[in-house]
mmCIF file of C-alpha atoms and ligand atoms in Angstrom:
data_model
loop_
_atom_site.group_PDB
_atom_site.id
_atom_site.type_symbol
_atom_site.label_atom_id
_atom_site.label_comp_id
_atom_site.label_asym_id
_atom_site.label_seq_id
_atom_site.Cartn_x
_atom_site.Cartn_y
_atom_site.Cartn_z
ATOM 1 C CA MET A 1 -12.749 24.812 -102.154
ATOM 2 C CA ALA A 2 -14.055 22.365 -104.552
ATOM 3 C CA ARG A 3 -12.044 23.841 -107.279
ATOM 4 C CA PHE A 4 -8.891 23.616 -105.079
ATOM 5 C CA SER A 5 -9.437 20.041 -104.435
ATOM 6 C CA LEU A 6 -10.089 19.196 -108.037
ATOM 7 C CA LEU A 7 -6.909 20.961 -108.861
ATOM 8 C CA SER A 8 -4.949 19.154 -106.357
ATOM 9 C CA ILE A 9 -6.192 15.825 -107.580
ATOM 10 C CA LEU A 10 -5.250 16.664 -111.087
ATOM 11 C CA VAL A 11 -1.742 17.712 -110.010
ATOM 12 C CA LEU A 12 -1.507 14.485 -107.810
ATOM 13 C CA SER A 13 -2.493 12.432 -110.859
ATOM 14 C CA SER A 14 -0.043 13.835 -113.141
ATOM 15 C CA PHE A 15 2.702 13.191 -110.504
ATOM 16 C CA LEU A 16 1.432 9.690 -110.271
ATOM 17 C CA SER A 17 1.237 9.002 -113.986
ATOM 18 C CA PRO A 18 4.735 7.463 -114.406
ATOM 19 C CA ILE A 19 3.775 4.900 -111.649
ATOM 20 C CA LEU A 20 0.472 4.450 -113.158
ATOM 21 C CA ALA A 21 1.844 3.628 -116.524
ATOM 22 C CA PHE A 22 3.789 0.854 -114.897
ATOM 23 C CA THR A 23 1.130 -0.762 -112.807
ATOM 24 C CA ILE A 24 -1.443 -0.420 -115.600
ATOM 25 C CA SER A 25 0.875 -2.271 -118.073
ATOM 26 C CA VAL A 26 1.135 -5.326 -115.631
ATOM 27 C CA ASP A 27 -2.525 -5.279 -114.478
ATOM 28 C CA ILE A 28 -4.619 -5.000 -117.713
ATOM 29 C CA PRO A 29 -6.815 -8.098 -117.805
ATOM 30 C CA ASP A 30 -7.079 -8.110 -121.575
ATOM 31 C CA ASP A 31 -3.737 -6.666 -122.502
ATOM 32 C CA THR A 32 -3.764 -8.685 -125.753
ATOM 33 C CA ASP A 33 -6.119 -6.143 -127.088
ATOM 34 C CA PRO A 34 -3.872 -3.504 -128.794
ATOM 35 C CA LEU A 35 -6.770 -1.022 -128.700
ATOM 36 C CA ILE A 36 -7.184 -1.129 -124.841
ATOM 37 C CA ARG A 37 -3.455 -1.227 -124.373
ATOM 38 C CA GLN A 38 -2.931 1.768 -126.488
ATOM 39 C CA VAL A 39 -5.705 3.806 -124.848
ATOM 40 C CA VAL A 40 -4.672 3.241 -121.321
ATOM 41 C CA SER A 41 -0.961 3.094 -121.616
ATOM 42 C CA SER A 42 -0.318 6.204 -123.824
ATOM 43 C CA SER A 43 0.968 9.021 -121.646
ATOM 44 C CA ASP A 44 1.316 12.118 -123.729
ATOM 45 C CA GLY A 45 -2.396 12.920 -123.815
ATOM 46 C CA GLU A 46 -3.161 12.936 -127.525
ATOM 47 C CA ASP A 47 -1.373 9.945 -129.166
ATOM 48 C CA GLU A 48 -4.376 7.642 -128.565
ATOM 49 C CA LEU A 49 -6.045 9.714 -131.403
ATOM 50 C CA LEU A 50 -3.372 9.111 -133.846
ATOM 51 C CA ASN A 51 -4.609 5.744 -134.854
ATOM 52 C CA ALA A 52 -8.256 6.587 -134.084
ATOM 53 C CA ASP A 53 -9.427 5.323 -137.493
ATOM 54 C CA HIS A 54 -7.526 1.984 -136.876
ATOM 55 C CA HIS A 55 -9.112 1.624 -133.423
ATOM 56 C CA PHE A 56 -12.549 2.372 -134.829
ATOM 57 C CA ALA A 57 -12.117 -0.365 -137.481
ATOM 58 C CA ILE A 58 -11.240 -2.878 -134.767
ATOM 59 C CA PHE A 59 -14.116 -1.691 -132.592
ATOM 60 C CA LYS A 60 -16.568 -2.116 -135.544
ATOM 61 C CA SER A 61 -15.457 -5.611 -136.275
ATOM 62 C CA LYS A 62 -15.174 -6.679 -132.654
ATOM 63 C CA PHE A 63 -18.724 -5.665 -131.789
ATOM 64 C CA GLY A 64 -20.289 -6.088 -135.224
ATOM 65 C CA LYS A 65 -21.205 -2.507 -135.673
ATOM 66 C CA THR A 66 -22.464 -1.119 -139.023
ATOM 67 C CA TYR A 67 -23.829 2.310 -139.884
ATOM 68 C CA ALA A 68 -26.403 2.969 -142.619
ATOM 69 C CA THR A 69 -24.951 6.025 -144.132
ATOM 70 C CA HIS A 70 -21.563 7.825 -144.603
ATOM 71 C CA GLU A 71 -22.862 10.784 -142.492
ATOM 72 C CA GLU A 72 -23.877 8.350 -139.683
ATOM 73 C CA HIS A 73 -20.427 6.588 -139.867
ATOM 74 C CA GLN A 74 -18.678 9.860 -139.668
ATOM 75 C CA HIS A 75 -20.764 11.006 -136.753
ATOM 76 C CA ARG A 76 -20.108 7.831 -134.892
ATOM 77 C CA PHE A 77 -16.442 8.118 -135.554
ATOM 78 C CA ASN A 78 -16.375 11.572 -134.024
ATOM 79 C CA VAL A 79 -18.286 10.235 -130.948
ATOM 80 C CA PHE A 80 -15.827 7.339 -130.779
ATOM 81 C CA LYS A 81 -12.876 9.754 -130.634
ATOM 82 C CA ALA A 82 -14.502 11.857 -127.905
ATOM 83 C CA ASN A 83 -14.985 8.591 -125.972
ATOM 84 C CA LEU A 84 -11.340 7.679 -126.470
ATOM 85 C CA ARG A 85 -10.477 11.081 -124.722
ATOM 86 C CA ARG A 86 -13.153 10.319 -122.121
ATOM 87 C CA ALA A 87 -11.724 6.774 -121.400
ATOM 88 C CA LYS A 88 -8.229 8.434 -120.835
ATOM 89 C CA LYS A 89 -9.765 10.980 -118.552
ATOM 90 C CA HIS A 90 -11.487 8.299 -116.630
ATOM 91 C CA GLN A 91 -8.274 6.392 -116.360
ATOM 92 C CA LEU A 92 -6.611 9.408 -114.597
ATOM 93 C CA LEU A 93 -9.565 9.833 -112.238
ATOM 94 C CA ASP A 94 -10.069 6.198 -111.647
ATOM 95 C CA PRO A 95 -6.470 4.597 -111.749
ATOM 96 C CA THR A 96 -7.475 1.408 -109.925
ATOM 97 C CA ALA A 97 -9.733 0.308 -112.763
ATOM 98 C CA THR A 98 -9.008 -0.144 -116.465
ATOM 99 C CA HIS A 99 -10.840 2.135 -118.780
ATOM 100 C CA GLY A 100 -10.876 1.890 -122.536
ATOM 101 C CA VAL A 101 -12.905 1.031 -125.577
ATOM 102 C CA THR A 102 -16.092 -0.774 -124.753
ATOM 103 C CA LYS A 103 -19.028 -1.794 -126.845
ATOM 104 C CA PHE A 104 -20.689 1.563 -125.902
ATOM 105 C CA SER A 105 -17.763 3.605 -127.356
ATOM 106 C CA ASP A 106 -19.909 4.974 -130.175
ATOM 107 C CA LEU A 107 -22.547 6.466 -128.062
ATOM 108 C CA THR A 108 -22.628 9.891 -126.526
ATOM 109 C CA PRO A 109 -23.049 10.025 -122.724
ATOM 110 C CA SER A 110 -26.646 11.066 -123.112
ATOM 111 C CA GLU A 111 -27.525 8.331 -125.635
ATOM 112 C CA PHE A 112 -25.880 5.947 -123.264
ATOM 113 C CA ARG A 113 -27.953 7.103 -120.330
ATOM 114 C CA ARG A 114 -31.099 6.962 -122.221
ATOM 115 C CA GLN A 115 -30.546 3.594 -123.719
ATOM 116 C CA PHE A 116 -28.739 1.611 -121.122
ATOM 117 C CA LEU A 117 -29.569 2.747 -117.658
ATOM 118 C CA GLY A 118 -33.208 3.494 -116.421
ATOM 119 C CA LEU A 119 -33.279 4.069 -112.749
ATOM 120 C CA ASN A 120 -36.090 6.729 -112.725
ATOM 121 C CA ARG A 121 -36.181 7.916 -109.238
ATOM 122 C CA LEU A 122 -33.497 9.188 -107.039
ATOM 123 C CA ARG A 123 -34.843 8.428 -103.605
ATOM 124 C CA LEU A 124 -36.585 5.612 -101.902
ATOM 125 C CA PRO A 125 -40.166 5.893 -100.734
ATOM 126 C CA ALA A 126 -40.101 7.462 -97.261
ATOM 127 C CA ASP A 127 -42.468 4.829 -95.930
ATOM 128 C CA ALA A 128 -40.428 1.975 -97.080
ATOM 129 C CA GLN A 129 -39.925 -0.851 -94.582
ATOM 130 C CA LYS A 130 -36.547 -0.595 -92.824
ATOM 131 C CA ALA A 131 -34.526 -3.912 -92.651
ATOM 132 C CA PRO A 132 -33.812 -4.986 -88.932
ATOM 133 C CA ILE A 133 -30.349 -4.211 -87.742
ATOM 134 C CA LEU A 134 -28.241 -7.357 -87.893
ATOM 135 C CA PRO A 135 -25.155 -8.478 -86.006
ATOM 136 C CA THR A 136 -21.989 -7.878 -87.932
ATOM 137 C CA ASN A 137 -19.244 -9.292 -85.579
ATOM 138 C CA ASP A 138 -18.822 -12.593 -87.534
ATOM 139 C CA LEU A 139 -19.062 -11.561 -91.130
ATOM 140 C CA PRO A 140 -16.714 -13.523 -93.420
ATOM 141 C CA ALA A 141 -13.807 -11.634 -94.838
ATOM 142 C CA ASP A 142 -14.963 -12.444 -98.419
ATOM 143 C CA PHE A 143 -18.240 -13.523 -99.743
ATOM 144 C CA ASP A 144 -19.661 -14.184 -103.195
ATOM 145 C CA TRP A 145 -23.074 -15.530 -103.899
ATOM 146 C CA ARG A 146 -21.805 -16.890 -107.283
ATOM 147 C CA ASP A 147 -19.847 -19.506 -105.254
ATOM 148 C CA HIS A 148 -23.107 -20.602 -103.522
ATOM 149 C CA GLY A 149 -25.283 -21.020 -106.551
ATOM 150 C CA ALA A 150 -27.650 -18.122 -105.945
ATOM 151 C CA VAL A 151 -26.840 -16.085 -109.053
ATOM 152 C CA THR A 152 -28.109 -16.780 -112.584
ATOM 153 C CA ALA A 153 -25.961 -16.103 -115.773
ATOM 154 C CA VAL A 154 -25.393 -12.421 -116.769
ATOM 155 C CA LYS A 155 -28.295 -11.091 -118.840
ATOM 156 C CA ASN A 156 -28.544 -8.340 -121.273
ATOM 157 C CA GLN A 157 -31.117 -5.506 -121.167
ATOM 158 C CA GLY A 158 -30.204 -4.455 -124.727
ATOM 159 C CA SER A 159 -31.228 -0.892 -125.780
ATOM 160 C CA CYS A 160 -34.030 -0.351 -123.177
ATOM 161 C CA GLY A 161 -33.881 1.408 -119.847
ATOM 162 C CA SER A 162 -35.009 -1.537 -117.926
ATOM 163 C CA CYS A 163 -31.973 -1.949 -115.627
ATOM 164 C CA TRP A 164 -34.314 -1.725 -112.546
ATOM 165 C CA SER A 165 -36.225 -5.037 -113.703
ATOM 166 C CA PHE A 166 -32.973 -6.999 -113.910
ATOM 167 C CA SER A 167 -31.873 -5.696 -110.441
ATOM 168 C CA THR A 168 -35.263 -6.896 -109.113
ATOM 169 C CA THR A 169 -35.324 -10.283 -110.740
ATOM 170 C CA GLY A 170 -31.626 -10.802 -109.609
ATOM 171 C CA ALA A 171 -32.614 -10.118 -105.979
ATOM 172 C CA LEU A 172 -35.689 -12.321 -106.212
ATOM 173 C CA GLU A 173 -33.751 -15.143 -107.970
ATOM 174 C CA GLY A 174 -31.305 -15.165 -104.955
ATOM 175 C CA ALA A 175 -34.164 -14.984 -102.356
ATOM 176 C CA HIS A 176 -36.010 -17.775 -104.135
ATOM 177 C CA TYR A 177 -32.852 -19.880 -104.146
ATOM 178 C CA LEU A 178 -32.416 -19.384 -100.384
ATOM 179 C CA ALA A 179 -36.097 -20.257 -99.826
ATOM 180 C CA THR A 180 -36.312 -23.207 -102.043
ATOM 181 C CA GLY A 181 -32.900 -24.489 -103.081
ATOM 182 C CA GLU A 182 -33.721 -23.953 -106.764
ATOM 183 C CA LEU A 183 -32.119 -21.304 -108.953
ATOM 184 C CA VAL A 184 -34.647 -20.228 -111.502
ATOM 185 C CA SER A 185 -34.237 -17.391 -113.991
ATOM 186 C CA LEU A 186 -37.116 -14.906 -113.705
ATOM 187 C CA SER A 187 -38.912 -12.788 -116.196
ATOM 188 C CA GLU A 188 -37.897 -9.231 -116.657
ATOM 189 C CA GLN A 189 -40.418 -8.737 -119.443
ATOM 190 C CA GLN A 190 -43.207 -9.409 -117.085
ATOM 191 C CA LEU A 191 -41.990 -6.307 -115.044
ATOM 192 C CA VAL A 192 -41.481 -4.297 -118.258
ATOM 193 C CA ASP A 193 -44.967 -4.953 -119.608
ATOM 194 C CA CYS A 194 -47.117 -5.357 -116.416
ATOM 195 C CA ASP A 195 -45.551 -3.288 -113.536
ATOM 196 C CA HIS A 196 -46.851 0.162 -113.558
ATOM 197 C CA GLU A 197 -46.485 0.736 -109.766
ATOM 198 C CA CYS A 198 -46.201 4.333 -108.738
ATOM 199 C CA ASP A 199 -44.605 5.914 -105.808
ATOM 200 C CA PRO A 200 -47.376 7.407 -103.794
ATOM 201 C CA GLU A 201 -45.296 10.313 -102.723
ATOM 202 C CA GLU A 202 -43.835 11.363 -106.100
ATOM 203 C CA VAL A 203 -46.372 12.367 -108.773
ATOM 204 C CA GLY A 204 -45.650 10.632 -112.105
ATOM 205 C CA ALA A 205 -42.911 8.467 -110.607
ATOM 206 C CA CYS A 206 -44.060 4.989 -111.931
ATOM 207 C CA ASP A 207 -42.267 1.929 -113.079
ATOM 208 C CA SER A 208 -42.459 2.386 -116.918
ATOM 209 C CA GLY A 209 -40.701 -0.338 -118.917
ATOM 210 C CA CYS A 210 -37.838 0.814 -121.034
ATOM 211 C CA ASN A 211 -38.239 4.457 -119.631
ATOM 212 C CA GLY A 212 -37.123 3.367 -116.164
ATOM 213 C CA GLY A 213 -38.308 2.164 -112.849
ATOM 214 C CA LEU A 214 -37.378 1.458 -109.326
ATOM 215 C CA MET A 215 -36.676 -1.854 -107.565
ATOM 216 C CA THR A 216 -38.691 -1.226 -104.516
ATOM 217 C CA SER A 217 -41.815 -0.438 -106.556
ATOM 218 C CA ALA A 218 -41.141 -3.578 -108.529
ATOM 219 C CA PHE A 219 -41.022 -5.787 -105.396
ATOM 220 C CA GLU A 220 -44.396 -4.055 -104.412
ATOM 221 C CA TYR A 221 -45.859 -4.887 -107.859
ATOM 222 C CA THR A 222 -44.569 -8.558 -107.476
ATOM 223 C CA LEU A 223 -46.081 -8.771 -104.032
ATOM 224 C CA LYS A 224 -49.377 -7.622 -105.306
ATOM 225 C CA ALA A 225 -49.343 -9.605 -108.564
ATOM 226 C CA GLY A 226 -48.622 -12.903 -106.850
ATOM 227 C CA GLY A 227 -45.081 -13.395 -108.182
ATOM 228 C CA LEU A 228 -42.974 -13.701 -111.198
ATOM 229 C CA VAL A 229 -42.978 -16.358 -113.953
ATOM 230 C CA ARG A 230 -39.929 -17.968 -115.371
ATOM 231 C CA GLU A 231 -37.689 -16.209 -117.923
ATOM 232 C CA GLU A 232 -38.778 -18.849 -120.702
ATOM 233 C CA ASP A 233 -42.485 -18.373 -119.917
ATOM 234 C CA TYR A 234 -42.287 -14.759 -120.535
ATOM 235 C CA PRO A 235 -39.119 -14.127 -122.655
ATOM 236 C CA TYR A 236 -37.309 -10.791 -122.800
ATOM 237 C CA THR A 237 -37.824 -8.681 -125.903
ATOM 238 C CA GLY A 238 -36.280 -5.440 -124.671
ATOM 239 C CA THR A 239 -39.224 -3.407 -125.962
ATOM 240 C CA ASP A 240 -42.277 -1.726 -124.540
ATOM 241 C CA ARG A 241 -45.076 -3.911 -125.935
ATOM 242 C CA GLY A 242 -47.868 -1.935 -124.192
ATOM 243 C CA THR A 243 -49.726 -5.222 -123.234
ATOM 244 C CA CYS A 244 -49.378 -7.494 -120.285
ATOM 245 C CA ASN A 245 -49.431 -11.216 -120.986
ATOM 246 C CA PHE A 246 -48.843 -12.444 -117.353
ATOM 247 C CA ASP A 247 -50.354 -15.907 -116.558
ATOM 248 C CA LYS A 248 -50.744 -16.116 -112.900
ATOM 249 C CA SER A 249 -50.934 -19.940 -112.991
ATOM 250 C CA LYS A 250 -47.378 -19.924 -114.056
ATOM 251 C CA VAL A 251 -45.861 -18.023 -111.158
ATOM 252 C CA VAL A 252 -42.703 -19.612 -109.794
ATOM 253 C CA ALA A 253 -41.322 -17.038 -107.316
ATOM 254 C CA THR A 254 -43.238 -15.094 -104.782
ATOM 255 C CA VAL A 255 -42.188 -12.117 -102.580
ATOM 256 C CA SER A 256 -42.880 -12.658 -98.902
ATOM 257 C CA ASN A 257 -41.548 -9.231 -97.790
ATOM 258 C CA PHE A 258 -38.878 -6.668 -98.777
ATOM 259 C CA SER A 259 -37.135 -3.741 -96.977
ATOM 260 C CA VAL A 260 -34.564 -0.959 -97.345
ATOM 261 C CA VAL A 261 -31.233 -1.414 -95.961
ATOM 262 C CA SER A 262 -29.449 1.448 -94.128
ATOM 263 C CA ILE A 263 -26.377 3.166 -95.639
ATOM 264 C CA ASP A 264 -24.043 1.417 -93.239
ATOM 265 C CA GLU A 265 -21.638 -0.764 -95.111
ATOM 266 C CA ASP A 266 -21.568 -3.583 -92.524
ATOM 267 C CA GLN A 267 -25.263 -3.768 -92.491
ATOM 268 C CA ILE A 268 -25.247 -3.950 -96.183
ATOM 269 C CA ALA A 269 -22.778 -6.849 -96.016
ATOM 270 C CA ALA A 270 -24.781 -8.523 -93.241
ATOM 271 C CA ASN A 271 -27.939 -8.292 -95.188
ATOM 272 C CA LEU A 272 -26.236 -9.608 -98.360
ATOM 273 C CA VAL A 273 -24.897 -12.708 -96.520
ATOM 274 C CA LYS A 274 -28.168 -13.332 -94.693
ATOM 275 C CA ASN A 275 -30.777 -12.598 -97.302
ATOM 276 C CA GLY A 276 -29.004 -13.142 -100.701
ATOM 277 C CA PRO A 277 -28.037 -10.725 -103.458
ATOM 278 C CA LEU A 278 -29.259 -7.087 -102.948
ATOM 279 C CA ALA A 279 -30.849 -4.538 -105.362
ATOM 280 C CA VAL A 280 -28.697 -1.463 -105.384
ATOM 281 C CA GLY A 281 -28.822 1.812 -107.267
ATOM 282 C CA ILE A 282 -25.549 3.281 -108.533
ATOM 283 C CA ASN A 283 -24.086 6.219 -110.455
ATOM 284 C CA ALA A 284 -22.944 4.666 -113.766
ATOM 285 C CA ALA A 285 -20.744 7.550 -114.930
ATOM 286 C CA PHE A 286 -17.553 5.480 -115.073
ATOM 287 C CA MET A 287 -19.242 2.375 -116.380
ATOM 288 C CA GLN A 288 -19.447 3.263 -120.069
ATOM 289 C CA THR A 289 -15.686 3.013 -120.295
ATOM 290 C CA TYR A 290 -15.001 0.330 -117.668
ATOM 291 C CA ILE A 291 -13.021 -2.654 -118.708
ATOM 292 C CA GLY A 292 -11.980 -4.281 -115.476
ATOM 293 C CA ARG A 293 -10.253 -4.232 -112.068
ATOM 294 C CA VAL A 294 -11.544 -2.230 -109.054
ATOM 295 C CA SER A 295 -13.286 1.112 -109.881
ATOM 296 C CA CYS A 296 -12.665 3.680 -107.257
ATOM 297 C CA PRO A 297 -12.843 7.137 -108.781
ATOM 298 C CA TYR A 298 -11.582 10.152 -106.819
ATOM 299 C CA ILE A 299 -14.749 12.002 -107.921
ATOM 300 C CA CYS A 300 -18.148 10.341 -108.810
ATOM 301 C CA GLY A 301 -21.688 11.713 -108.581
ATOM 302 C CA LYS A 302 -23.981 10.326 -105.982
ATOM 303 C CA HIS A 303 -26.923 10.788 -108.331
ATOM 304 C CA LEU A 304 -28.202 7.251 -108.912
ATOM 305 C CA ASP A 305 -29.185 6.452 -112.454
ATOM 306 C CA HIS A 306 -28.609 2.635 -112.710
ATOM 307 C CA GLY A 307 -30.001 -0.361 -111.011
ATOM 308 C CA VAL A 308 -27.712 -3.419 -110.460
ATOM 309 C CA LEU A 309 -27.261 -6.327 -108.306
ATOM 310 C CA LEU A 310 -24.759 -6.636 -105.334
ATOM 311 C CA VAL A 311 -23.568 -10.277 -105.158
ATOM 312 C CA GLY A 312 -20.608 -10.159 -103.002
ATOM 313 C CA TYR A 313 -17.485 -8.454 -101.633
ATOM 314 C CA GLY A 314 -13.830 -9.222 -101.352
ATOM 315 C CA SER A 315 -10.597 -7.280 -101.090
ATOM 316 C CA ALA A 316 -7.318 -7.021 -103.095
ATOM 317 C CA GLU A 317 -4.062 -5.181 -103.352
ATOM 318 C CA TYR A 318 -4.961 -2.859 -106.038
ATOM 319 C CA ALA A 319 -2.971 -0.299 -107.836
ATOM 320 C CA PRO A 320 -1.866 2.424 -107.470
ATOM 321 C CA ILE A 321 -1.601 1.735 -103.662
ATOM 322 C CA ARG A 322 0.059 -1.645 -103.752
ATOM 323 C CA PHE A 323 0.759 -4.027 -100.876
ATOM 324 C CA LYS A 324 -2.287 -2.642 -99.098
ATOM 325 C CA GLU A 325 -5.663 -4.675 -99.215
ATOM 326 C CA LYS A 326 -8.534 -2.681 -100.059
ATOM 327 C CA PRO A 327 -12.193 -3.855 -99.883
ATOM 328 C CA TYR A 328 -14.602 -3.819 -102.885
ATOM 329 C CA TRP A 329 -18.023 -4.823 -103.810
ATOM 330 C CA ILE A 330 -18.859 -7.207 -106.643
ATOM 331 C CA ILE A 331 -21.729 -6.040 -108.815
ATOM 332 C CA LYS A 332 -23.682 -8.090 -111.402
ATOM 333 C CA ASN A 333 -24.705 -5.753 -114.197
ATOM 334 C CA SER A 334 -27.169 -6.500 -117.018
ATOM 335 C CA TRP A 335 -25.148 -5.410 -120.169
ATOM 336 C CA GLY A 336 -24.200 -8.849 -121.339
ATOM 337 C CA GLU A 337 -21.009 -10.880 -120.597
ATOM 338 C CA ASN A 338 -18.950 -8.797 -123.231
ATOM 339 C CA TRP A 339 -18.916 -5.880 -120.899
ATOM 340 C CA GLY A 340 -16.655 -5.353 -117.785
ATOM 341 C CA GLU A 341 -15.309 -8.433 -116.111
ATOM 342 C CA ASN A 342 -17.534 -11.000 -117.765
ATOM 343 C CA GLY A 343 -20.480 -8.824 -117.100
ATOM 344 C CA TYR A 344 -19.510 -7.861 -113.584
ATOM 345 C CA TYR A 345 -18.293 -4.581 -112.118
ATOM 346 C CA LYS A 346 -15.987 -4.132 -109.041
ATOM 347 C CA ILE A 347 -16.283 -0.911 -107.056
ATOM 348 C CA CYS A 348 -14.320 0.084 -103.859
ATOM 349 C CA ARG A 349 -16.091 -0.173 -100.503
ATOM 350 C CA GLY A 350 -15.603 2.416 -97.704
ATOM 351 C CA ARG A 351 -16.996 5.740 -98.657
ATOM 352 C CA ASN A 352 -20.172 5.275 -100.577
ATOM 353 C CA VAL A 353 -18.349 5.809 -104.023
ATOM 354 C CA CYS A 354 -20.876 6.618 -106.847
ATOM 355 C CA GLY A 355 -23.576 6.362 -104.194
ATOM 356 C CA VAL A 356 -23.477 2.520 -104.208
ATOM 357 C CA ASP A 357 -24.450 2.334 -100.475
ATOM 358 C CA SER A 358 -27.289 4.760 -100.762
ATOM 359 C CA MET A 359 -30.154 2.819 -102.191
ATOM 360 C CA VAL A 360 -30.034 -0.826 -101.124
ATOM 361 C CA SER A 361 -33.018 -3.115 -100.781
ATOM 362 C CA THR A 362 -33.433 -6.717 -99.872
ATOM 363 C CA VAL A 363 -36.256 -9.075 -100.580
ATOM 364 C CA ALA A 364 -37.444 -12.496 -99.131
ATOM 365 C CA ALA A 365 -39.268 -15.234 -101.151
ATOM 366 C CA ILE A 366 -41.880 -17.637 -100.088
ATOM 367 C CA ASN A 367 -41.223 -21.283 -100.603
ATOM 368 C CA VAL A 368 -43.889 -21.927 -103.043
ATOM 369 C CA ASN A 369 -43.090 -25.723 -103.111
ATOM 370 C CA ALA A 370 -43.862 -26.134 -99.300
ATOM 371 C CA HIS A 371 -47.354 -27.301 -98.531
HETATM 372 C C1 NAG B 401 -39.124 -10.092 -93.687
HETATM 373 O O1 NAG B 401 -39.817 -9.978 -92.415
HETATM 374 C C2 NAG B 401 -39.217 -10.576 -91.333
HETATM 375 C C3 NAG B 401 -40.191 -10.519 -90.119
HETATM 376 O O2 NAG B 401 -40.524 -9.155 -89.969
HETATM 377 C C4 NAG B 401 -37.817 -9.911 -91.026
HETATM 378 O O3 NAG B 401 -37.176 -10.415 -90.057
HETATM 379 C C5 NAG B 401 -36.996 -9.899 -92.233
HETATM 380 O O4 NAG B 401 -35.789 -9.269 -92.042
HETATM 381 C C6 NAG B 401 -37.755 -9.469 -93.468
HETATM 382 N N1 NAG B 401 -36.952 -9.738 -94.677
HETATM 383 C C7 NAG B 401 -36.696 -8.893 -95.634
HETATM 384 C C8 NAG B 401 -35.867 -9.329 -96.692
HETATM 385 O O5 NAG B 401 -37.221 -7.747 -95.558
#
């Protein structure tokens, strides 16, 4: 059955490819980049590899890549070629997005997972507080917390599996803004160095810096520790330093309470609008090659390996089904502004694609200025 549906999808996508070639050529956000245009618009399957050395040269200069030895250079070139093929495959499986060369194109999938993801548990603690069910009848059609001043600039976790700490600070930055009217960038390094909160139900599942963590445990840590300090008071190094330099007198944002939101998409939207940006887990399989537009893969695992921030939702006519509005979530990532759409990812709403609806948490902050 599974094999049958995979086959039918592949057959379907090969029928669709003449249409895709058209829609893609008009919708690429960065179609001035010959590399990306070549990868996504080639249609005979192998021609993207003809100029692989040329593409690799552009990639190296664009992202400032250097390799210590000739062997390393050759190895990275081979990985790069494999990623060109993978981007091509992702383009077929996810035609509403644009896939191609990204700054991660010289990493194998397992290197990428180890260095740039870092959600180390797959399920939420069973005893987590459940968010109350909210009314959903008058939700706005489109909503984006960036338009309401609740989102800081895109950050960069670097080569450290600390995504969970960025998802946590993003949610608390939004909640703190809602409580106080002030947008303050909060410290991920405090979480990386000081938060070793463990899941009482899963032996060994503890927040562990660059080796992964979980947003709900990080909220629990923040609640117990008294809060988070400003980014500049505990700057990000992207390394496990082994010591905690937290100065409690510098706390600027304090957690009041947090809870887990049900998998229902209207509840997720209602909690987003009411409480601010939400911490979510996602399967990042399609993100290594993502360039832009709305990601809506036919097949995507529900295994959650990346923590990100849900900041809004909208809808658009997106290819290949044109003239039909389809809804999507707007996700803030922590891979710098030179990834995705200025650091953001759009993923379709409606069927828990890549598990995006299955691990959602919300946090409230105390107004520390109120006396
Ligand atoms: C915090 O607790 C209040 C009162 O129980 C509840 O109404 C609210 O939804 C909670 N907020 C979050 C973000 O969990």
